[in-house]
Coordinates of C-alpha atoms in Angstrom, one line a residue:
M22 CA -12.6 2.6 16.9
R23 CA -9.1 2.0 16.6
I24 CA -9.4 -1.8 17.5
K25 CA -12.0 -2.4 15.0
S26 CA -10.8 -0.1 12.5
S27 CA -7.6 -2.1 13.2
L28 CA -9.1 -5.5 13.3
L29 CA -10.9 -4.7 9.4
N30 CA -7.4 -3.7 8.3
I31 CA -5.9 -7.0 9.8
S32 CA -8.2 -9.3 8.9
A33 CA -8.4 -7.8 5.2
G34 CA -4.8 -7.5 5.1
L35 CA -4.7 -11.1 6.1
G36 CA -6.7 -12.8 4.0
N37 CA -5.1 -11.0 1.5
Q38 CA -1.6 -11.8 2.4
I39 CA -2.7 -16.4 1.8
I40 CA -4.4 -15.8 -1.6
I41 CA -1.0 -13.4 -3.0
T42 CA 1.3 -16.2 -1.3
A43 CA -0.8 -19.1 -2.7
L44 CA -0.4 -17.6 -6.1
S45 CA 3.2 -16.5 -5.8
F46 CA 3.8 -20.2 -5.3
I47 CA 2.2 -21.3 -8.5
S48 CA 3.5 -17.8 -10.3
R49 CA 7.2 -18.3 -9.2
T50 CA 7.6 -22.3 -9.7
V51 CA 5.6 -21.6 -13.9
F52 CA 7.8 -18.9 -14.7
I53 CA 11.5 -20.7 -13.1
N54 CA 10.0 -24.1 -15.6
S55 CA 8.7 -21.7 -18.3
L56 CA 11.6 -19.4 -18.5
G57 CA 14.7 -20.3 -16.3
I58 CA 16.5 -18.9 -13.2
E59 CA 18.3 -15.8 -15.7
Y60 CA 14.9 -14.0 -16.1
L61 CA 14.2 -14.5 -12.6
G62 CA 17.8 -12.6 -11.9
I63 CA 16.5 -9.8 -14.1
N64 CA 13.2 -9.6 -12.3
G65 CA 15.1 -9.2 -9.4
L66 CA 18.0 -6.6 -10.7
F67 CA 15.5 -4.5 -12.3
T68 CA 13.3 -4.3 -9.5
S69 CA 16.2 -3.2 -7.1
I70 CA 17.5 -0.7 -9.9
L71 CA 13.6 1.4 -10.3
S72 CA 13.0 0.8 -6.5
M73 CA 16.4 3.6 -6.2
L74 CA 14.0 5.9 -8.4
T75 CA 11.1 6.0 -6.2
L76 CA 12.8 7.1 -3.0
A77 CA 11.5 10.5 -2.9
E78 CA 7.8 9.6 -2.9
A79 CA 8.3 7.9 0.5
G80 CA 9.6 11.3 1.6
I81 CA 6.4 12.8 0.7
G82 CA 4.0 10.2 1.5
S83 CA 5.2 10.2 4.7
S84 CA 5.3 13.5 5.5
I85 CA 1.8 14.6 4.3
I86 CA 0.8 11.4 6.3
Y87 CA 1.7 12.7 9.1
N88 CA 0.1 16.0 8.8
L89 CA -2.8 14.8 8.2
Y90 CA -3.2 13.1 11.0
K91 CA -4.9 16.5 13.2
P92 CA -6.7 18.1 10.3
V93 CA -8.5 14.7 10.1
A94 CA -9.1 13.9 13.9
D95 CA -10.1 17.7 13.7
N96 CA -12.6 17.4 10.3
D97 CA -10.8 20.4 9.7
R98 CA -11.7 19.7 5.4
P99 CA -10.1 23.5 3.7
K100 CA -6.5 21.9 5.4
I101 CA -6.9 18.4 4.1
L102 CA -7.9 19.3 0.5
A103 CA -4.8 22.1 0.6
L104 CA -2.7 18.8 1.9
M105 CA -3.8 16.6 -0.9
Q106 CA -3.7 19.0 -3.8
L107 CA -0.1 19.6 -2.7
Y108 CA 0.1 15.7 -1.9
K109 CA -1.4 15.3 -6.3
K110 CA 1.1 18.0 -7.4
A111 CA 3.8 16.2 -5.8
Y112 CA 3.1 12.7 -7.5
Q113 CA 2.7 14.2 -10.6
I114 CA 6.3 15.7 -10.3
I115 CA 7.2 12.0 -9.2
A116 CA 5.7 10.6 -12.2
G117 CA 8.0 13.0 -14.2
V118 CA 10.8 12.6 -12.4
V119 CA 11.2 8.2 -12.0
L120 CA 10.6 8.3 -15.8
V121 CA 12.9 10.5 -16.8
L122 CA 15.6 9.3 -14.9
G123 CA 15.3 5.6 -15.8
L124 CA 15.3 6.1 -18.8
G125 CA 18.9 8.4 -18.4
L126 CA 20.0 5.2 -16.7
M127 CA 18.8 2.9 -19.7
P128 CA 23.2 2.9 -21.8
F129 CA 23.8 1.9 -18.5
L130 CA 22.4 -1.0 -18.1
D131 CA 25.2 -3.6 -19.2
L132 CA 27.3 -1.9 -16.2
F133 CA 24.8 -4.2 -13.4
I134 CA 24.5 -7.5 -16.0
K135 CA 28.0 -9.3 -16.2
E136 CA 26.4 -12.4 -17.9
T137 CA 22.9 -13.4 -19.3
S138 CA 21.9 -14.6 -22.5
V139 CA 18.2 -12.7 -21.8
E140 CA 17.1 -10.9 -25.0
N141 CA 15.6 -8.0 -25.0
I142 CA 16.9 -6.3 -22.5
S143 CA 16.2 -2.6 -23.0
F144 CA 12.4 -3.2 -23.7
I145 CA 12.5 -5.1 -20.4
Y146 CA 13.9 -2.1 -18.6
V147 CA 11.2 -0.1 -20.4
L148 CA 8.1 -1.5 -19.2
F149 CA 9.6 -2.3 -15.6
L150 CA 9.9 1.8 -15.9
I151 CA 6.8 2.4 -17.1
N152 CA 5.1 -0.2 -14.3
T153 CA 6.9 1.8 -11.8
A154 CA 6.1 5.5 -12.8
A155 CA 2.5 5.7 -13.8
P156 CA 0.5 4.2 -10.6
Y157 CA 2.2 7.7 -9.1
L158 CA -0.7 9.4 -11.4
F159 CA -3.3 8.3 -9.1
V160 CA -1.5 6.3 -6.6
Y161 CA -2.0 9.6 -3.6
K162 CA -5.3 8.9 -2.4
N163 CA -4.5 5.9 -0.9
S164 CA -2.6 7.9 2.1
F165 CA -5.8 9.6 2.5
L166 CA -8.1 6.2 3.3
N167 CA -5.1 4.5 5.3
V168 CA -4.5 7.9 7.3
N169 CA -8.8 6.9 8.3
Q170 CA -8.0 3.4 9.0
K171 CA -9.7 2.2 5.5
N172 CA -6.9 0.6 4.2
Y173 CA -8.7 -2.7 3.8
I174 CA -10.6 -1.3 1.3
V175 CA -7.1 -0.9 -0.4
T176 CA -6.8 -4.2 0.0
I177 CA -9.3 -5.2 -0.9
V178 CA -9.1 -4.4 -4.5
F179 CA -5.6 -4.5 -4.4
S180 CA -6.1 -8.5 -3.7
I181 CA -8.6 -8.6 -6.5
S182 CA -6.3 -6.9 -9.3
A183 CA -3.6 -9.6 -7.6
I184 CA -5.4 -12.5 -7.6
I185 CA -6.6 -11.7 -11.7
S186 CA -3.2 -10.2 -12.4
T187 CA -1.6 -13.2 -11.3
C188 CA -3.6 -15.4 -12.9
M189 CA -3.3 -14.2 -16.0
K190 CA 0.5 -14.3 -15.9
I191 CA 0.6 -17.3 -15.1
A192 CA -1.5 -18.5 -18.1
I193 CA 0.9 -16.8 -20.5
L194 CA 4.1 -18.0 -18.8
Y195 CA 2.2 -21.4 -18.7
F196 CA 0.9 -21.2 -22.5
T197 CA 2.9 -18.4 -24.2
E198 CA 6.5 -18.5 -22.3
N199 CA 6.3 -15.0 -23.6
Y200 CA 8.1 -12.6 -20.7
I201 CA 7.4 -9.3 -23.1
L202 CA 3.6 -10.1 -22.9
Y203 CA 3.7 -10.9 -19.3
L204 CA 5.4 -7.7 -17.9
T205 CA 2.9 -5.8 -20.2
V206 CA -0.5 -7.4 -18.7
E207 CA 1.2 -6.7 -15.1
S208 CA 1.7 -3.3 -16.0
I209 CA -2.1 -2.2 -17.5
L210 CA -3.8 -3.6 -14.9
S211 CA -1.4 -2.0 -12.2
I212 CA -2.6 1.1 -13.9
I213 CA -6.3 0.1 -14.0
T214 CA -6.1 -0.7 -9.9
S215 CA -5.0 2.4 -9.5
I216 CA -7.5 4.7 -11.0
I217 CA -10.6 1.8 -9.2
V218 CA -9.1 2.9 -6.2
A219 CA -8.8 6.3 -6.4
Y220 CA -12.0 6.7 -7.9
I221 CA -13.8 4.5 -4.9
V222 CA -12.1 7.4 -2.6
D223 CA -14.2 9.8 -4.6
K224 CA -16.8 8.4 -4.2
M225 CA -16.2 7.9 -0.7
Y226 CA -15.2 11.2 0.1
P227 CA -16.6 14.0 -2.5
F228 CA -15.3 16.6 -1.3
L229 CA -12.1 15.8 -1.9
R230 CA -13.4 16.9 -5.5
E231 CA -13.6 20.8 -3.6
K232 CA -12.1 23.6 -5.3
I233 CA -9.1 24.2 -2.5
K234 CA -10.7 27.0 -0.3
R235 CA -7.3 27.9 1.9
K236 CA -4.0 27.7 1.6
L237 CA -1.7 25.8 3.8
D238 CA -0.1 27.9 6.5
P239 CA 3.0 28.9 6.2
E240 CA 4.2 26.5 9.0
T241 CA 2.6 23.7 8.1
K242 CA 4.0 24.0 4.7
A243 CA 7.7 24.4 5.9
S244 CA 7.2 21.4 8.4
F245 CA 6.6 19.6 5.5
I246 CA 9.2 20.4 3.7
K247 CA 11.9 19.9 6.4
N248 CA 10.2 16.4 7.0
M249 CA 10.5 15.9 3.3
K250 CA 13.8 16.5 2.9
A251 CA 15.0 14.4 5.9
I252 CA 13.0 11.1 4.8
I253 CA 14.0 11.4 1.0
L254 CA 17.7 11.2 3.0
Q255 CA 17.0 9.0 5.4
N256 CA 14.9 6.5 2.1
V257 CA 18.3 7.1 0.4
G258 CA 20.3 5.6 2.7
N259 CA 17.7 2.9 3.1
Y260 CA 18.0 2.1 -0.7
F261 CA 21.7 1.5 0.1
I262 CA 20.9 -0.9 2.6
F263 CA 18.1 -2.7 1.5
G264 CA 18.4 -1.9 -2.3
V265 CA 21.2 -2.8 -3.8
D266 CA 21.8 -6.5 -3.0
S267 CA 20.8 -7.7 -6.5
I268 CA 23.1 -5.2 -8.3
L269 CA 26.1 -6.3 -5.8
I270 CA 25.3 -9.8 -6.7
S271 CA 24.4 -9.6 -10.2
S272 CA 27.8 -7.2 -10.7
F273 CA 30.4 -9.5 -8.8
V274 CA 29.0 -13.0 -9.0
S275 CA 26.2 -13.6 -11.8
I276 CA 23.0 -12.9 -12.5
A277 CA 22.0 -16.6 -11.8
A278 CA 23.3 -16.0 -8.4
V279 CA 20.5 -13.2 -8.0
G280 CA 17.6 -15.9 -8.8
L281 CA 18.4 -18.0 -6.6
Y282 CA 18.5 -15.0 -4.2
S283 CA 15.2 -14.1 -5.5
N284 CA 14.2 -17.4 -4.0
Y285 CA 15.0 -16.8 -0.4
K286 CA 14.1 -12.8 -0.4
M287 CA 10.6 -14.5 -1.6
L288 CA 10.3 -16.2 1.3
I289 CA 11.6 -14.0 3.9
D290 CA 9.2 -11.5 2.5
I291 CA 6.2 -13.0 2.4
C292 CA 6.9 -13.2 6.6
R293 CA 7.8 -9.8 6.4
T294 CA 4.8 -8.8 5.1
F295 CA 2.8 -10.6 6.8
L296 CA 3.8 -9.2 9.7
N297 CA 4.2 -5.9 8.1
Q298 CA 0.0 -6.3 7.7
V299 CA -0.4 -7.1 11.8
F300 CA 1.8 -3.6 12.8
T301 CA 1.2 -1.5 9.6
N302 CA -2.7 -1.6 10.1
T303 CA -2.3 -0.8 14.1
Y304 CA 0.7 2.1 12.8
H305 CA -2.4 4.7 12.1
S306 CA -4.1 4.1 15.4
L307 CA -0.9 4.5 16.8
G308 CA 0.0 8.0 14.9
N309 CA -3.8 9.3 17.0
L310 CA -2.6 7.5 20.4
V311 CA 0.6 9.5 20.0
A312 CA -1.3 12.9 19.0
K313 CA -3.9 12.5 22.1
E314 CA -2.2 10.7 24.9
S315 CA 0.9 11.5 27.2
A316 CA 3.8 9.9 27.2
E317 CA 3.1 7.4 30.2
A318 CA 0.5 6.0 28.3
I319 CA 2.1 5.5 24.7
Y320 CA 4.9 3.7 26.6
R321 CA 2.3 1.7 28.0
I322 CA 1.6 0.3 24.7
F323 CA 4.7 1.0 23.1
K324 CA 5.6 -2.6 25.7
V325 CA 3.0 -4.4 24.9
T326 CA 3.4 -3.8 21.0
Y327 CA 7.2 -4.7 21.7
L328 CA 6.4 -8.0 23.0
L329 CA 4.1 -9.1 20.5
N330 CA 6.8 -8.1 18.2
F331 CA 9.4 -10.1 19.1
W332 CA 6.9 -12.7 19.5
L333 CA 6.0 -13.0 15.9
Y334 CA 9.6 -12.0 14.3
S335 CA 11.0 -14.2 16.5
L336 CA 8.7 -16.8 15.9
L337 CA 8.9 -16.4 12.1
S338 CA 12.4 -16.3 12.2
I339 CA 13.2 -19.8 13.7
M340 CA 11.0 -21.0 11.1
L341 CA 12.6 -19.7 8.2
Y342 CA 16.1 -20.9 9.6
L343 CA 14.5 -24.4 10.1
M344 CA 12.3 -24.4 6.8
V345 CA 14.0 -22.7 4.2
E346 CA 16.1 -25.3 3.3
P347 CA 13.5 -28.2 3.3
F348 CA 11.4 -26.1 1.5
I349 CA 13.7 -25.2 -1.4
D350 CA 14.8 -29.1 -1.4
I351 CA 11.6 -30.5 -1.9
W352 CA 9.9 -27.3 -4.2
I353 CA 12.4 -26.6 -7.3
G354 CA 15.3 -28.9 -6.1
T355 CA 18.2 -29.0 -4.7
E356 CA 20.5 -26.3 -7.2
F357 CA 18.2 -23.7 -6.2
K358 CA 19.7 -23.8 -2.5
M359 CA 22.1 -21.4 -1.3
T360 CA 24.7 -22.2 1.5
N361 CA 23.3 -22.3 5.0
I362 CA 25.6 -19.6 6.2
V363 CA 23.6 -17.5 3.9
L364 CA 20.4 -18.1 5.3
L365 CA 21.8 -17.5 8.9
I366 CA 22.7 -13.9 8.0
L367 CA 19.6 -13.3 6.0
V368 CA 17.2 -14.2 9.1
I369 CA 20.1 -12.7 11.7
A370 CA 18.8 -9.5 9.5
F371 CA 15.2 -10.2 9.6
Y372 CA 15.3 -10.4 12.6
E373 CA 17.4 -7.3 13.8
R374 CA 15.3 -4.9 11.3
G375 CA 11.7 -6.6 12.6
M376 CA 12.9 -6.0 16.3
R377 CA 12.6 -2.3 15.4
N378 CA 9.9 -2.3 14.0
S379 CA 7.4 -1.0 17.1
L380 CA 10.3 1.2 17.5
S381 CA 10.2 3.0 13.8
A382 CA 6.5 3.0 13.9
V383 CA 6.5 5.5 17.4
K384 CA 9.9 7.4 15.6
I385 CA 7.2 8.3 12.6
T386 CA 3.9 9.0 14.0
A387 CA 6.0 11.1 16.3
G388 CA 6.7 12.7 13.5
I389 CA 10.7 12.6 14.2
F390 CA 12.2 12.9 10.9
H391 CA 14.5 15.4 10.6
E392 CA 16.7 14.4 13.9
D393 CA 18.4 11.2 12.3
R394 CA 18.0 12.2 8.3
F395 CA 21.6 11.3 7.9
S396 CA 21.4 7.9 9.4
P397 CA 20.8 5.8 7.1
M398 CA 23.3 7.7 4.8
F399 CA 26.1 6.6 7.6
Q400 CA 25.0 3.3 7.8
A401 CA 24.9 2.7 4.0
V402 CA 28.4 3.8 3.8
I403 CA 29.3 1.4 6.3
N404 CA 27.0 -1.0 4.6
L405 CA 28.3 -0.7 1.1
G406 CA 32.3 -0.7 2.3
V407 CA 31.9 -3.8 4.5
S408 CA 29.9 -5.4 1.7
L409 CA 32.5 -4.4 -1.0
I410 CA 35.3 -6.0 1.1
F411 CA 33.8 -9.2 2.3
V412 CA 32.3 -10.4 -1.3
K413 CA 36.2 -11.0 -2.2
F414 CA 36.2 -13.4 0.4
W415 CA 32.6 -14.6 1.2
G416 CA 30.7 -14.4 -2.3
I417 CA 27.0 -13.2 -1.4
A418 CA 27.4 -14.2 2.5
G419 CA 30.0 -11.3 2.6
I420 CA 27.1 -8.9 1.1
F421 CA 24.6 -9.8 3.3
A422 CA 26.8 -9.2 6.3
G423 CA 27.6 -6.1 5.4
S424 CA 23.6 -5.1 5.6
V425 CA 24.1 -6.9 9.3
I426 CA 26.7 -5.1 10.8
S427 CA 25.6 -1.3 9.4
A428 CA 22.8 -2.2 11.5
L429 CA 24.0 -3.0 14.7
M430 CA 26.3 0.4 14.2
I431 CA 24.2 2.7 13.5
P432 CA 20.3 2.1 14.0
F433 CA 20.4 -0.6 17.0
W434 CA 21.8 1.8 19.1
Y435 CA 20.2 5.4 17.9
T436 CA 16.6 5.1 17.1
P437 CA 16.2 4.1 20.4
W438 CA 18.0 6.4 21.7
L439 CA 15.8 9.2 19.8
V440 CA 12.8 7.9 20.8
Y441 CA 12.7 7.2 24.4
K442 CA 14.6 10.4 24.4
K443 CA 11.9 12.4 22.8
V444 CA 9.0 10.7 23.1
F445 CA 8.4 8.3 26.6
H446 CA 10.9 10.6 28.3
Q447 CA 12.9 7.0 29.6
P448 CA 16.4 6.2 30.3
V449 CA 16.9 4.0 27.1
G450 CA 18.9 1.1 29.0
L451 CA 15.2 -0.3 29.4
Y452 CA 15.2 -0.4 25.8
Y453 CA 18.7 -3.1 25.5
R454 CA 18.0 -4.5 29.0
S455 CA 14.4 -6.2 26.9
Y456 CA 16.0 -6.7 23.6
V457 CA 19.4 -8.5 25.0
Y458 CA 16.6 -10.6 27.3
Y459 CA 14.1 -11.3 25.0
T460 CA 17.0 -12.7 22.7
V461 CA 18.5 -14.7 24.4
I462 CA 14.8 -16.0 25.2
G463 CA 14.6 -16.0 20.8
A464 CA 18.0 -18.0 20.5
V465 CA 17.1 -20.6 23.5
T466 CA 14.2 -21.3 22.0
C467 CA 15.6 -22.1 18.1
L468 CA 18.2 -24.6 20.0
I469 CA 15.5 -26.6 21.6
A470 CA 13.5 -26.1 18.3
T471 CA 16.0 -27.3 16.2
R472 CA 17.0 -30.5 18.5
V473 CA 13.6 -31.9 18.6
I474 CA 13.1 -31.0 14.4
K475 CA 16.3 -32.7 13.6
L476 CA 14.8 -36.0 15.3
I477 CA 11.6 -35.9 12.0
P478 CA 12.5 -36.2 8.3
S479 CA 11.6 -33.6 6.0
N480 CA 12.0 -35.3 3.0
T481 CA 8.1 -34.8 1.9
L482 CA 5.7 -32.2 1.5
L483 CA 3.2 -33.8 4.1
E484 CA 6.1 -34.2 6.4
L485 CA 7.6 -30.7 5.8
I486 CA 4.1 -29.6 6.9
F487 CA 4.5 -31.7 10.3
Q488 CA 7.4 -30.2 11.2
S489 CA 6.2 -26.7 10.9
V490 CA 3.0 -27.2 12.8
L491 CA 4.8 -28.9 15.3
C492 CA 7.4 -25.7 15.9
F493 CA 4.5 -22.9 15.6
I494 CA 3.6 -25.5 18.4
L495 CA 6.6 -25.9 20.6
V496 CA 7.7 -22.0 20.1
N497 CA 4.6 -20.8 21.5
I498 CA 3.7 -23.0 24.3
I499 CA 7.3 -21.8 25.6
Y500 CA 6.8 -18.7 25.1
V501 CA 3.5 -18.6 27.1
A502 CA 4.7 -20.3 29.5
L503 CA 7.4 -17.4 30.1
F504 CA 5.6 -14.9 29.6
Y505 CA 2.3 -15.4 30.7
R506 CA 2.6 -13.3 34.2
T507 CA 3.3 -10.3 32.2
A508 CA 1.2 -7.2 32.3
E509 CA 2.0 -6.8 28.6
F510 CA 0.7 -10.7 28.3
K511 CA -2.5 -9.6 29.8
Y512 CA -3.3 -6.6 27.7
L513 CA -2.5 -8.8 25.0
L514 CA -4.9 -11.2 26.2
V515 CA -7.7 -8.8 26.7
V516 CA -7.4 -7.2 23.1
A517 CA -7.5 -10.6 21.6
R518 CA -10.9 -11.5 23.7
S519 CA -12.1 -8.3 22.5
L520 CA -11.4 -8.8 18.8
L521 CA -12.7 -12.3 19.3
L522 CA -16.1 -11.2 20.6
K523 CA -16.4 -8.0 17.4
L524 CA -16.4 -11.3 15.2
P525 CA -20.5 -11.8 14.7
K526 CA -20.8 -15.8 15.4
V527 CA -18.5 -15.4 18.6
S528 CA -20.2 -12.5 20.3
T529 CA -24.0 -13.7 19.6
I530 CA -22.3 -17.4 21.5
Y531 CA -21.1 -15.5 24.0
H532 CA -24.0 -13.1 24.3
K533 CA -26.7 -16.2 24.8
T534 CA -24.6 -17.7 26.9
I535 CA -24.6 -14.4 29.2
K536 CA -28.7 -14.4 28.8
R537 CA -29.2 -18.0 29.2
K538 CA -26.5 -17.6 32.5
R539 CA -28.8 -14.6 33.7
H540 CA -31.8 -16.3 33.5
M541 CA -30.8 -19.4 35.0
E542 CA -29.7 -17.1 38.3
V543 CA -32.8 -15.3 38.2
G544 CA -35.0 -18.6 38.5
G545 CA -32.8 -20.1 40.5
T546 CA -33.3 -17.5 42.9
K547 CA -37.3 -17.9 42.3

């Protein structure tokens, strides 16, 4: 059941990602041509500023989702209702807090914007704020689908909404070049989509509308508050690690530089979102595994997901490093490129953060929130300190270097130590040995791919596609040659075969082949 649910979620997620990626390139191209790089910078800056106001949401969401796993598995409806009611009230408070704090930041917008010719900055900011706060009034029910491993429903609804929204926004930019109308349409459709998902959840699970018959027990409530506080602290730190780059660039360089960075960020985020569709949709299955299985079984599955984690993140890291610059040349022009050292640091940060993905999934699903609540805060202090020093010497590259250095100093060693001690009950040295082994393989593969790819020109889109396909095939051939004998690879192969057999056409052909083979064997015996 876990495999089937994960397959549905991953398939829906990947299909959504392909559609959204195609539309995002068209939208970004029209946006740049219609409004220019400064509007692109404003877009990235306000997104970063407002993400700071939503930190509490992730804390409450993660904590309640963790508490929902067991009652959902046990079909304990009274407890589910009590948790969902708590979730609803929490999100209503969050929506109000985000709105009030967002309005409170308005007088200080000039501090974040070094230079710009964009008009109606305050009104644009208010539209961003509404789009951030309003969906919280409805979105809490999404998580119930996630816990029930039906996230594909949310994905499908949001995919349809994104297609409609993107097409309308492209038309608005192309025909009117009106940024305010563009944002207004985005806000309205975002709210409507959240309402539709909430309605679907009510239809699928009518009991969620029943009156609460039981209050939360003190133990669950205390656990929720404890975990929520820990996750909020973590997210405050995470914001100052991942969320302030655009603000620092705008403050110390220019708003136009934020626009340049936003193109790189979009390409990297597409890769990250693509991989998250694979990994995030297995987290809820992993949560079920952590709740029921032994430490040995969890560790065995972790090693499998860790190999998959390395395989996919290193593959996309190599392709990003080799393909981003020629792609930007062909897509929007050389003037939109940053230096190669900036790209290298961004790719290293993408790889390092991605390699912690499987580990973080185990940590979250095992409910390890309180123990490392201060880690992101320490990392944030190091990140800001290093970034503020290095930006004076290296510019934008110095800001991104702070993220990498702070990650290596805190979560790189502390997160593995926690998970291996509390969940796996294994020496953490096993993790670092695998990490070094995998990273060396990835680095050598990158060097080989670089040598091969550089032999082929990339002056046209067709040549770049050929380079990408060649790089993809080359890296996978090397990895298959190195890992095909390992237990983890064999396990992944079995899972891949079982997933293929769940596809209707493949399954039908397989069973017909088996039936025909048995018939021939019987005939031969006679």
